[in-house]
Amino acid sequence: MGLLQTLAGPLAPHIDSLPTWLVIVTALASLLTLTIIINVANQILTRRSDEPPVVFHLLPWIGSTVTYGIDPYAFFFKCRAKYGDVFTFVLLGKKTTVCLGTKGNDFILNAKLKDVNAEEIYHPLTTPVFGKDVVYDCPNSKLMEQKKFVKFGLTTSAFRSYVTLIAEETRQFFSRDAPSKRFASTSGTVNLPPTLAELTIYTASRSLQGKEVRERFDSGFADLYHDLDGGFVPINFKLGWMPLPHNRRRDRAQKKMAQTYMDIMTERRKEGNLEKEEDMIWNLMNCEYKNGTPVPDKEVAHMMIALLMAGQHSSSATITWILLRLATRPEIQDELLEEQRQVLGTKADGSIADMTYEDLARLPLHNSVVKETLRLHTPIHSVMRVVKNPLPVEGTPYTIPTSHVLLASPGVTSRVAEHFPDPMLWEPHRWDETPAEKHAHLAPSHVKEGVVEEKEDYGYGLISKGAASPYLPFGAGRHRCIGEQFAYLQLQTILATVVRDLRFKNVEGVEGVVGTDYSSLFSRPLNPAIVRWERREKK
Ligand code: HEM
């Protein structure tokens, strides 16, 4: 009772005559006040001039978690105005140092392997979802080999077949006689986020993942995917190990899904058709680590799951934003159609000719629509690393200690007027002047005139270090995305196919696009996001 009496403060003399609940509430309020006072005093009195300023916060451990979680960009821009490009905030008890600007991107994304580490931070969340011995559940050198296998499996001939498969899947999905009956009439409304998540997974599975995986999506695989995805939530950075119901479902789904991939491999070997398919399973089944060990089936299965999860959220959010943005700009949809007519030509019946992989590079407006959408709606708003050695930040008096986590947000530089005039305006034509070779998606493509792009091979082929670019939706450095070319192919093919058949516009009374949902790991449009569609008259 002694402590309770102390905390009860002014009520202490009357404590015996008061209801217990009132005493407890008063005690808790006092405890909270005391905690806040100590935390604030601590921030003022222990401020170190050799470390970045700490974003002012009332509660320890919680720190700025809520403000950051609701809208990371609003939080970053506000802090940038107050503290500059380098500052620290408390995220679920962890001191997290944000480095903004092109220098900040370079500092974190191109930091040396001995100085920063990705797997320590991503592992608790990703390993239970992907499975063991791949991506962040292995040494970085092994990840680099795995990235090489995937990247080298994405061959031109594979890409050629993917364009046909994705276009076909998309045509069927939006056709009048699709089993879903969603687009059975000539016009209607559609809630884009869940609809396009479905299309994205069908197109990725039909192409990259292989036809057996696509077939399984018509049966129980979708439920497995859903349960597995339930484990891909930010709270699992901390509580991924806990036997909570969603984690139990995740673990069951992971085992079943990995087994499905292994069954597919066994079946393929039995049938002896190892070379017939151009998909990633086939490619990985034929890869060998540097030490001569073939990639075990279990690792192939886990890599396939990792690719499915890595691509699904970012691509599905992006295609949803694309159609939402186009619904606000119907004239751009007409321009896209015209571009296809001009470049691809028309068939005898007046319809636009089929598209090939090579054609994608000849459709600059399609490319710019994807590019502009990724600029303003970068799916990954925060990229994190653990600090392994004290890191001096060039041009500042600060050294980041090993107790901190680093956070880069390339999405901030792509929203700054200095690099992109009128940055919050979605305008695909801002890329009109981009030289054709910069549309190649082999390197970050917004590099200032006269700046030489530095390239490096981290073990999975030569890539641009991207240091000078304010446009890095696919990251930079050793952890850079290897799915960029596939993502562009998938997004452009879906876009080109859908604008041929349908026209989108906002439902009456709605202006602009919905807000962004930052509550998952990826930035995505808020659900529901309903638009009106109508079928184009066939010419
Ligand atoms: C890494 C973005 C699609 C597979 C990354 C990173 C970013 C990114 C920013 C760097 C993460 C970091 O540094 O911590 C995107 C965007 C996509 C997309 C914006 C689509 C619009 C895909 C697809 C695949 C994929 C389709 C698979 C086919 C990967 C892999 C990594 C990666 C394997 C490497 C992780 C590492 O090395 O740590 N992606 N991605 N991504 N992405 Fe993507």
Coordinates of C-alpha atoms and ligand atoms in Angstrom, one line a residue:
M1 CA 0.0 0.0 0.0
G2 CA 3.0 2.3 0.6
L3 CA 3.8 2.9 -3.1
L4 CA 0.1 3.2 -3.9
Q5 CA -0.2 5.8 -1.1
T6 CA 2.7 7.8 -2.5
L7 CA 1.3 7.7 -6.1
A8 CA -2.2 8.6 -4.9
G9 CA -0.7 12.0 -4.1
P10 CA -3.3 14.5 -2.8
L11 CA -5.8 11.6 -2.1
A12 CA -3.3 9.8 0.1
P13 CA -4.7 11.1 3.5
H14 CA -8.2 9.8 2.5
I15 CA -7.1 6.6 0.9
D16 CA -8.9 4.3 3.3
S17 CA -12.3 6.0 2.8
L18 CA -12.1 6.1 -1.1
P19 CA -13.2 3.4 -3.5
T20 CA -10.3 1.2 -4.6
W21 CA -10.8 2.0 -8.3
L22 CA -10.4 5.7 -7.7
V23 CA -7.2 5.1 -5.8
I24 CA -5.8 2.9 -8.6
V25 CA -6.8 5.3 -11.4
T26 CA -5.2 8.2 -9.5
A27 CA -2.1 6.2 -8.8
L28 CA -1.8 5.2 -12.5
A29 CA -2.3 8.8 -13.6
S30 CA 0.5 9.9 -11.2
L31 CA 2.8 7.1 -12.5
L32 CA 2.2 8.3 -16.0
T33 CA 2.9 11.9 -15.2
L34 CA 6.1 10.9 -13.4
T35 CA 7.1 8.8 -16.4
I36 CA 6.5 11.7 -18.8
I37 CA 8.4 14.1 -16.6
I38 CA 11.4 11.8 -16.3
N39 CA 11.3 11.1 -20.0
V40 CA 11.1 14.8 -21.0
A41 CA 13.9 15.7 -18.5
N42 CA 16.0 12.9 -19.9
Q43 CA 15.6 14.4 -23.4
I44 CA 16.6 17.9 -22.3
L45 CA 19.4 17.0 -19.9
T46 CA 21.1 14.2 -21.8
R47 CA 21.1 15.8 -25.3
R48 CA 24.4 14.9 -26.9
S49 CA 25.9 17.2 -29.5
D50 CA 27.7 14.3 -31.2
E51 CA 24.4 12.4 -31.9
P52 CA 21.5 13.5 -34.1
P53 CA 18.7 15.4 -32.3
V54 CA 15.9 13.2 -30.9
V55 CA 12.4 14.0 -32.0
F56 CA 10.6 15.3 -28.9
H57 CA 8.2 12.7 -27.4
L58 CA 6.2 12.3 -24.2
L59 CA 6.1 8.6 -23.6
P60 CA 9.2 6.4 -23.5
W61 CA 9.2 3.2 -25.7
I62 CA 6.1 4.4 -27.6
G63 CA 8.1 7.6 -28.6
S64 CA 6.9 8.8 -32.1
T65 CA 5.6 5.3 -33.1
V66 CA 2.0 6.5 -33.6
T67 CA 2.7 9.7 -35.5
Y68 CA 5.1 7.8 -37.8
G69 CA 2.7 4.9 -38.2
I70 CA -0.2 7.1 -39.3
D71 CA 1.6 9.0 -42.0
P72 CA 5.4 8.5 -42.3
Y73 CA 5.9 11.1 -44.9
A74 CA 4.0 13.8 -43.0
F75 CA 6.1 12.8 -40.0
F76 CA 9.4 12.9 -41.9
F77 CA 8.7 16.3 -43.6
K78 CA 7.7 17.8 -40.2
C79 CA 10.8 16.5 -38.5
R80 CA 13.0 17.6 -41.5
A81 CA 11.7 21.2 -41.1
K82 CA 12.5 21.2 -37.4
Y83 CA 15.7 19.1 -37.2
G84 CA 17.2 18.9 -40.7
D85 CA 17.9 15.8 -42.8
V86 CA 19.3 13.7 -39.9
F87 CA 17.3 13.0 -36.7
T88 CA 16.4 10.2 -34.4
F89 CA 13.0 9.1 -33.2
V90 CA 11.9 6.3 -30.9
L91 CA 10.0 3.5 -32.7
L92 CA 8.7 0.8 -30.4
G93 CA 11.5 1.4 -27.9
K94 CA 14.3 1.5 -30.6
K95 CA 16.2 4.7 -31.3
T96 CA 15.8 5.0 -35.1
T97 CA 17.9 7.5 -37.0
V98 CA 16.5 8.8 -40.2
C99 CA 18.8 10.1 -42.9
L100 CA 16.9 12.0 -45.6
G101 CA 17.9 13.5 -49.0
T102 CA 20.1 11.9 -51.7
K103 CA 23.0 11.9 -49.3
G104 CA 20.9 10.1 -46.6
N105 CA 19.8 7.5 -49.2
D106 CA 23.4 6.9 -50.2
F107 CA 24.7 6.8 -46.6
I108 CA 22.3 4.0 -45.7
L109 CA 21.6 2.1 -48.9
N110 CA 25.3 2.0 -50.0
A111 CA 26.8 1.6 -46.5
K112 CA 29.4 -1.1 -46.2
L113 CA 28.4 -4.7 -45.2
K114 CA 30.6 -4.5 -42.1
D115 CA 28.8 -1.3 -40.9
V116 CA 25.1 -2.1 -41.4
N117 CA 22.9 -5.2 -41.4
A118 CA 19.5 -5.9 -42.9
E119 CA 18.8 -9.4 -41.8
E120 CA 18.9 -8.7 -38.1
I121 CA 16.0 -6.3 -38.5
Y122 CA 13.9 -8.1 -41.1
H123 CA 14.5 -11.7 -40.0
P124 CA 11.9 -12.0 -37.2
L125 CA 9.2 -10.9 -39.6
T126 CA 10.2 -12.6 -42.8
T127 CA 11.7 -16.0 -41.8
P128 CA 8.4 -17.4 -40.5
V129 CA 6.7 -16.3 -43.7
F130 CA 9.4 -17.2 -46.3
G131 CA 10.9 -20.2 -44.5
K132 CA 14.4 -21.1 -43.4
D133 CA 17.8 -20.7 -45.1
V134 CA 16.8 -18.0 -47.6
V135 CA 16.9 -14.2 -47.9
Y136 CA 17.3 -12.9 -44.3
D137 CA 17.7 -16.4 -42.6
C138 CA 21.2 -16.9 -44.1
P139 CA 24.5 -15.0 -44.4
N140 CA 24.4 -12.0 -46.7
S141 CA 26.8 -13.8 -49.1
K142 CA 24.2 -16.5 -49.6
L143 CA 21.4 -14.0 -50.2
M144 CA 23.6 -12.4 -52.9
E145 CA 23.9 -15.8 -54.6
Q146 CA 20.2 -16.4 -54.3
K147 CA 19.5 -12.9 -55.9
K148 CA 21.9 -13.9 -58.7
F149 CA 19.9 -17.1 -59.4
V150 CA 16.7 -15.1 -59.6
K151 CA 18.0 -12.2 -61.6
F152 CA 19.7 -14.5 -64.1
G153 CA 16.6 -16.6 -64.4
L154 CA 14.7 -13.5 -65.6
T155 CA 15.9 -13.9 -69.2
T156 CA 14.6 -12.2 -72.3
S157 CA 13.0 -15.4 -73.5
A158 CA 11.2 -15.8 -70.2
F159 CA 10.1 -12.2 -70.4
R160 CA 8.8 -12.8 -73.9
S161 CA 6.6 -15.6 -72.7
Y162 CA 5.4 -13.6 -69.6
V163 CA 4.0 -10.7 -71.7
T164 CA 1.7 -13.1 -73.6
L165 CA 0.6 -15.0 -70.4
I166 CA 0.0 -11.8 -68.4
A167 CA -1.9 -10.1 -71.3
E168 CA -4.1 -13.3 -71.6
E169 CA -4.8 -13.5 -67.9
T170 CA -5.7 -9.8 -67.8
R171 CA -8.0 -10.1 -70.8
Q172 CA -9.9 -13.0 -69.2
F173 CA -10.1 -11.2 -65.9
F174 CA -11.8 -8.2 -67.3
S175 CA -13.9 -10.0 -70.0
R176 CA -17.7 -10.1 -69.9
D177 CA -17.7 -13.9 -69.4
A178 CA -15.0 -14.1 -66.6
P179 CA -16.2 -16.5 -63.9
S180 CA -16.4 -13.7 -61.3
K181 CA -19.1 -11.9 -63.4
R182 CA -17.6 -8.6 -62.1
F183 CA -17.4 -7.1 -65.6
A184 CA -20.3 -8.9 -67.2
S185 CA -22.2 -5.8 -68.3
T186 CA -21.2 -2.7 -70.2
S187 CA -20.6 -0.4 -67.1
G188 CA -20.5 -0.5 -63.4
T189 CA -18.5 0.3 -60.3
V190 CA -15.6 -1.7 -58.9
N191 CA -13.6 -1.6 -55.7
L192 CA -10.1 -1.6 -57.0
P193 CA -7.8 -2.7 -54.1
P194 CA -9.2 -6.3 -53.6
T195 CA -9.9 -6.7 -57.3
L196 CA -6.5 -5.8 -58.5
A197 CA -4.8 -7.8 -55.7
E198 CA -6.5 -10.8 -57.2
L199 CA -5.4 -10.0 -60.7
T200 CA -1.8 -9.3 -59.6
I201 CA -1.5 -12.7 -58.0
Y202 CA -3.0 -14.5 -61.0
T203 CA -0.7 -12.8 -63.4
A204 CA 2.4 -13.3 -61.2
S205 CA 1.6 -16.9 -60.6
R206 CA 0.8 -17.7 -64.3
S207 CA 4.1 -16.3 -65.4
L208 CA 6.9 -16.1 -62.8
Q209 CA 5.5 -18.8 -60.5
G210 CA 4.5 -21.3 -63.1
K211 CA 1.3 -22.8 -64.4
E212 CA 0.8 -25.4 -61.6
V213 CA 0.8 -22.6 -59.1
R214 CA -1.7 -20.6 -61.1
E215 CA -4.0 -23.7 -61.3
R216 CA -3.8 -24.1 -57.6
F217 CA -5.1 -20.5 -57.1
D218 CA -8.4 -21.8 -58.4
S219 CA -8.5 -24.2 -55.5
G220 CA -7.1 -23.9 -51.9
F221 CA -3.9 -21.9 -52.6
A222 CA -5.6 -18.5 -52.2
D223 CA -6.6 -19.3 -48.6
L224 CA -3.1 -20.5 -47.8
Y225 CA -1.7 -17.3 -49.3
H226 CA -4.1 -15.2 -47.3
D227 CA -3.1 -17.0 -44.0
L228 CA 0.6 -16.6 -44.8
D229 CA 0.1 -12.9 -45.6
G230 CA -1.5 -12.5 -42.2
G231 CA 2.0 -12.9 -40.8
F232 CA 3.4 -10.1 -42.8
V233 CA 2.3 -7.3 -40.4
P234 CA 4.5 -4.7 -38.7
I235 CA 3.7 -5.9 -35.2
N236 CA 5.5 -9.1 -36.1
F237 CA 8.9 -7.2 -36.2
K238 CA 8.5 -7.6 -32.4
L239 CA 5.9 -10.4 -31.9
G240 CA 6.6 -12.7 -34.8
W241 CA 7.6 -15.5 -32.5
M242 CA 4.4 -15.4 -30.3
P243 CA 1.9 -18.3 -30.6
L244 CA -0.9 -15.9 -31.4
P245 CA -3.8 -17.2 -33.6
H246 CA -2.6 -15.3 -36.7
N247 CA 0.9 -16.6 -36.3
R248 CA -0.3 -20.2 -35.9
R249 CA -2.3 -19.8 -39.1
R250 CA 0.8 -18.3 -40.8
D251 CA 3.0 -21.3 -39.7
R252 CA 0.5 -23.9 -40.9
A253 CA 0.2 -22.1 -44.2
Q254 CA 3.9 -21.8 -44.6
K255 CA 4.4 -25.5 -44.2
K256 CA 1.6 -26.4 -46.6
M257 CA 2.7 -23.9 -49.2
A258 CA 6.3 -25.0 -49.1
Q259 CA 5.1 -28.6 -49.5
T260 CA 3.0 -27.6 -52.5
Y261 CA 6.1 -26.2 -54.3
M262 CA 8.1 -29.3 -53.4
D263 CA 5.4 -31.5 -54.7
I264 CA 5.4 -29.5 -58.0
M265 CA 9.2 -30.1 -58.3
T266 CA 8.9 -33.8 -57.5
E267 CA 6.1 -34.1 -60.2
R268 CA 8.2 -32.2 -62.8
R269 CA 11.2 -34.4 -62.2
K270 CA 9.0 -37.5 -62.5
E271 CA 7.6 -36.3 -65.7
G272 CA 11.1 -35.3 -66.9
N273 CA 9.8 -31.9 -68.3
L274 CA 12.5 -29.8 -66.6
E275 CA 13.2 -27.6 -69.6
K276 CA 9.7 -27.0 -70.9
E277 CA 8.6 -24.2 -68.6
E278 CA 10.3 -20.7 -68.6
D279 CA 9.3 -20.1 -64.9
M280 CA 11.3 -19.4 -61.8
I281 CA 10.8 -22.9 -60.2
W282 CA 12.4 -24.5 -63.2
N283 CA 15.3 -21.9 -63.1
L284 CA 16.0 -22.4 -59.4
M285 CA 15.8 -26.2 -59.7
N286 CA 18.8 -26.0 -62.0
C287 CA 21.0 -23.5 -60.0
E288 CA 24.1 -24.4 -58.0
Y289 CA 25.7 -22.5 -55.1
K290 CA 29.4 -21.5 -55.6
N291 CA 30.5 -24.4 -53.5
G292 CA 28.9 -26.8 -56.0
T293 CA 25.7 -27.7 -53.9
P294 CA 22.5 -27.6 -56.0
V295 CA 19.8 -25.5 -54.3
P296 CA 17.9 -27.9 -52.1
D297 CA 14.1 -28.2 -53.0
K298 CA 13.2 -26.7 -49.6
E299 CA 15.2 -23.6 -50.4
V300 CA 13.7 -23.3 -53.9
A301 CA 10.2 -23.5 -52.2
H302 CA 11.1 -20.9 -49.7
M303 CA 12.6 -18.6 -52.4
M304 CA 9.4 -19.0 -54.4
I305 CA 7.3 -17.9 -51.4
A306 CA 9.7 -14.9 -50.8
L307 CA 9.3 -13.8 -54.5
L308 CA 5.5 -14.2 -54.3
M309 CA 5.3 -12.1 -51.2
A310 CA 7.9 -9.5 -52.2
G311 CA 6.2 -8.9 -55.6
Q312 CA 2.6 -9.1 -54.6
H313 CA 2.1 -6.2 -52.3
S314 CA 4.2 -3.7 -54.2
S315 CA 2.9 -4.5 -57.6
S316 CA -0.7 -4.8 -56.5
A317 CA -0.6 -1.4 -54.7
T318 CA 1.1 0.1 -57.8
I319 CA -1.5 -1.1 -60.4
T320 CA -4.3 0.0 -58.1
W321 CA -2.8 3.5 -57.8
I322 CA -2.3 3.6 -61.6
L323 CA -6.0 2.9 -62.3
L324 CA -7.1 5.2 -59.5
R325 CA -5.0 8.0 -60.9
L326 CA -6.2 7.3 -64.5
A327 CA -9.8 7.5 -63.3
T328 CA -9.0 11.2 -62.4
R329 CA -7.4 11.8 -65.8
P330 CA -9.6 10.1 -68.6
E331 CA -7.6 12.0 -71.3
I332 CA -4.5 10.1 -70.4
Q333 CA -6.3 6.8 -70.9
D334 CA -7.2 8.0 -74.4
E335 CA -3.6 9.0 -75.0
L336 CA -2.4 5.5 -73.9
L337 CA -4.8 3.9 -76.4
E338 CA -3.6 6.2 -79.1
E339 CA 0.0 5.4 -78.3
Q340 CA -0.8 1.7 -78.7
R341 CA -2.6 2.3 -82.0
Q342 CA 0.4 4.3 -83.3
V343 CA 3.1 2.0 -82.2
L344 CA 1.5 -1.5 -82.5
G345 CA -0.8 -0.8 -85.4
T346 CA -4.2 -2.4 -85.9
K347 CA -5.5 -5.8 -87.1
A348 CA -7.9 -6.4 -90.0
D349 CA -10.9 -6.2 -87.6
G350 CA -9.7 -2.8 -86.4
S351 CA -8.6 -4.0 -82.9
I352 CA -5.1 -3.1 -81.7
A353 CA -2.4 -5.7 -82.6
D354 CA -1.0 -8.0 -79.8
M355 CA 1.9 -6.8 -77.8
T356 CA 5.3 -8.4 -77.4
Y357 CA 8.0 -7.9 -74.8
E358 CA 10.0 -5.8 -77.2
D359 CA 7.0 -3.5 -77.8
L360 CA 6.9 -2.4 -74.1
A361 CA 10.1 -0.3 -74.6
R362 CA 8.3 1.4 -77.5
L363 CA 5.4 2.7 -75.4
P364 CA 7.0 5.6 -73.5
L365 CA 3.7 7.0 -72.1
H366 CA 2.8 3.6 -70.6
N367 CA 6.3 3.5 -69.1
S368 CA 5.9 7.1 -67.7
V369 CA 2.5 6.2 -66.1
V370 CA 4.2 3.4 -64.1
K371 CA 7.2 5.5 -63.3
E372 CA 5.2 8.5 -62.1
T373 CA 3.0 6.3 -60.0
L374 CA 6.0 4.8 -58.3
R375 CA 7.4 8.3 -57.7
L376 CA 4.3 9.5 -55.8
H377 CA 3.2 6.2 -54.4
T378 CA 6.4 4.4 -53.6
P379 CA 5.2 1.1 -52.1
I380 CA 8.1 0.9 -49.6
H381 CA 8.3 4.0 -47.5
S382 CA 11.0 2.9 -45.0
V383 CA 14.1 0.8 -45.5
M384 CA 15.9 -0.2 -42.3
R385 CA 19.3 -1.4 -41.2
V386 CA 20.9 -2.2 -37.9
V387 CA 24.1 -0.2 -37.1
K388 CA 27.1 -2.6 -36.5
N389 CA 29.9 0.0 -36.1
P390 CA 29.7 3.6 -35.0
L391 CA 29.0 5.6 -38.2
P392 CA 30.1 9.2 -38.6
V393 CA 27.7 11.2 -40.9
E394 CA 29.8 13.2 -43.3
G395 CA 29.2 17.0 -43.1
T396 CA 27.6 16.8 -39.6
P397 CA 29.1 16.5 -36.1
Y398 CA 27.1 13.3 -35.6
T399 CA 28.2 9.7 -35.2
I400 CA 25.4 7.1 -35.1
P401 CA 26.0 4.6 -32.3
T402 CA 25.5 0.8 -32.6
S403 CA 22.4 1.0 -30.4
H404 CA 20.5 2.7 -33.2
V405 CA 18.6 1.5 -36.3
L406 CA 19.0 3.4 -39.5
L407 CA 16.0 4.3 -41.7
A408 CA 16.1 5.6 -45.3
S409 CA 13.0 6.9 -47.1
P410 CA 13.8 7.4 -50.8
G411 CA 10.1 8.3 -51.2
V412 CA 10.9 11.6 -49.5
T413 CA 13.4 12.7 -52.2
S414 CA 10.9 11.9 -54.9
R415 CA 8.4 14.2 -53.2
V416 CA 10.7 17.3 -53.0
A417 CA 10.2 20.3 -55.4
E418 CA 14.0 20.7 -55.7
H419 CA 14.0 17.5 -57.7
F420 CA 10.4 17.3 -59.1
P421 CA 8.6 20.6 -59.7
D422 CA 5.0 20.6 -58.2
P423 CA 5.9 17.3 -56.6
M424 CA 2.5 16.2 -55.3
L425 CA 1.0 16.5 -58.8
W426 CA 0.6 13.1 -60.6
E427 CA 1.8 14.0 -64.1
P428 CA 3.2 11.2 -66.3
H429 CA 4.2 13.8 -68.9
R430 CA 6.9 15.1 -66.6
W431 CA 9.0 12.2 -67.8
D432 CA 8.5 13.1 -71.5
E433 CA 12.0 14.3 -71.9
T434 CA 13.6 11.2 -70.3
P435 CA 16.0 9.7 -72.8
A436 CA 14.9 6.3 -74.1
E437 CA 17.9 4.4 -72.6
K438 CA 16.9 5.7 -69.2
H439 CA 13.6 3.8 -69.6
A440 CA 15.5 0.5 -69.6
H441 CA 14.9 -0.3 -65.9
L442 CA 18.4 -1.7 -65.5
A443 CA 19.3 1.3 -63.4
P444 CA 17.6 4.1 -61.4
S445 CA 16.7 6.4 -64.1
H446 CA 16.5 10.0 -62.8
V447 CA 20.2 10.9 -62.8
K448 CA 21.2 14.5 -63.2
E449 CA 22.9 15.6 -66.4
G450 CA 26.7 15.3 -66.1
V451 CA 26.6 12.9 -63.1
V452 CA 28.4 9.7 -63.8
E453 CA 26.4 6.7 -62.5
E454 CA 28.6 4.6 -60.3
K455 CA 28.1 0.8 -60.7
E456 CA 29.0 -2.1 -58.5
D457 CA 28.6 -5.9 -58.4
Y458 CA 27.6 -7.1 -55.0
G459 CA 27.4 -10.7 -56.3
Y460 CA 24.3 -10.6 -58.5
G461 CA 25.5 -8.7 -61.5
L462 CA 26.5 -5.1 -62.1
I463 CA 24.0 -2.5 -60.8
S464 CA 23.9 1.2 -60.4
K465 CA 24.8 2.5 -56.9
G466 CA 22.1 5.0 -57.4
A467 CA 23.8 7.5 -55.1
A468 CA 22.9 10.6 -57.0
S469 CA 19.3 9.8 -57.8
P470 CA 16.4 11.3 -55.9
Y471 CA 14.2 8.6 -57.6
L472 CA 14.9 5.2 -56.0
P473 CA 11.6 3.3 -55.6
F474 CA 13.5 0.0 -56.0
G475 CA 16.2 0.9 -53.5
A476 CA 20.0 0.9 -54.1
G477 CA 23.1 -1.0 -53.1
R478 CA 23.4 -4.7 -52.2
H479 CA 19.8 -5.0 -51.2
R480 CA 18.4 -3.4 -54.3
C481 CA 15.3 -4.9 -55.8
I482 CA 15.8 -7.7 -58.4
G483 CA 12.2 -7.7 -59.4
E484 CA 12.2 -4.2 -61.1
Q485 CA 12.1 -5.5 -64.7
F486 CA 9.5 -8.1 -63.9
A487 CA 7.4 -5.5 -62.1
Y488 CA 7.6 -3.1 -65.0
L489 CA 6.7 -5.9 -67.4
Q490 CA 3.7 -7.0 -65.3
L491 CA 2.4 -3.4 -64.6
Q492 CA 2.8 -2.2 -68.2
T493 CA 1.2 -5.3 -69.7
I494 CA -1.8 -5.1 -67.4
L495 CA -2.1 -1.4 -68.0
A496 CA -1.9 -1.7 -71.8
T497 CA -4.4 -4.6 -71.8
V498 CA -7.0 -3.0 -69.5
V499 CA -7.1 0.4 -71.3
R500 CA -8.0 -1.4 -74.5
D501 CA -11.2 -2.8 -73.0
L502 CA -12.3 -0.5 -70.2
R503 CA -12.4 3.2 -69.4
F504 CA -12.3 4.3 -65.8
K505 CA -13.6 7.5 -64.1
N506 CA -14.3 8.7 -60.6
V507 CA -17.7 8.0 -59.2
E508 CA -19.9 11.1 -59.1
G509 CA -19.1 13.5 -56.4
V510 CA -15.6 12.1 -55.8
E511 CA -12.5 14.2 -56.6
G512 CA -8.9 13.1 -56.6
V513 CA -7.8 9.7 -55.2
V514 CA -8.3 8.0 -51.8
G515 CA -5.7 8.5 -49.1
T516 CA -2.8 6.1 -48.3
D517 CA -3.0 3.2 -45.8
Y518 CA 0.3 3.0 -44.1
S519 CA -0.8 0.5 -41.5
S520 CA 0.7 -2.5 -43.3
L521 CA 4.4 -2.8 -44.3
F522 CA 3.6 -1.3 -47.7
S523 CA 2.0 2.0 -48.6
R524 CA -1.2 1.1 -50.4
P525 CA -4.5 2.8 -51.3
L526 CA -7.2 2.9 -48.6
N527 CA -9.8 0.2 -49.1
P528 CA -12.5 0.7 -50.4
A529 CA -11.5 2.7 -53.4
I530 CA -14.4 2.5 -55.8
V531 CA -14.3 3.8 -59.4
R532 CA -16.7 3.7 -62.3
W533 CA -15.8 1.6 -65.3
E534 CA -17.4 1.3 -68.8
R535 CA -16.6 -1.0 -71.6
R536 CA -15.1 0.6 -74.7
E537 CA -17.0 0.2 -77.9
K538 CA -15.0 -2.1 -80.2
K539 CA -14.0 -0.3 -83.4
Ligands
HEM1 C1 14.2 -5.5 -52.7 C2 10.8 -2.3 -54.1 C3 8.8 -5.7 -56.9 C4 11.9 -9.0 -55.1 C5 13.5 -4.4 -52.8 C6 13.8 -3.1 -52.2 C7 12.8 -2.2 -52.6 C8 11.9 -2.9 -53.5 C9 12.8 -0.7 -52.2 C10 15.0 -2.8 -51.3 C11 14.7 -3.2 -49.8 C12 15.8 -2.9 -48.9 O1 16.8 -2.3 -49.3 O2 15.7 -3.2 -47.7 C13 10.0 -3.0 -55.0 C14 8.9 -2.3 -55.8 C15 8.4 -3.3 -56.5 C16 9.1 -4.5 -56.3 C17 8.6 -0.8 -55.7 C18 7.2 -3.2 -57.5 C19 6.6 -2.1 -57.9 C20 9.4 -6.9 -56.7 C21 9.2 -8.1 -57.4 C22 10.0 -9.1 -56.8 C23 10.9 -8.4 -55.9 C24 8.1 -8.3 -58.4 C25 10.2 -10.5 -57.2 C26 10.0 -11.0 -58.4 C27 12.8 -8.3 -54.3 C28 13.9 -9.0 -53.7 C29 14.6 -7.9 -53.0 C30 13.8 -6.7 -53.2 C31 14.3 -10.4 -53.8 C32 15.9 -8.1 -52.3 C33 15.9 -8.0 -50.9 C34 17.3 -7.8 -50.3 O3 18.3 -7.9 -51.0 O4 17.4 -7.6 -49.1 N1 12.3 -4.2 -53.6 N2 10.0 -4.3 -55.4 N3 10.5 -7.1 -55.8 N4 12.8 -7.0 -54.0 FE1 11.4 -5.6 -54.8

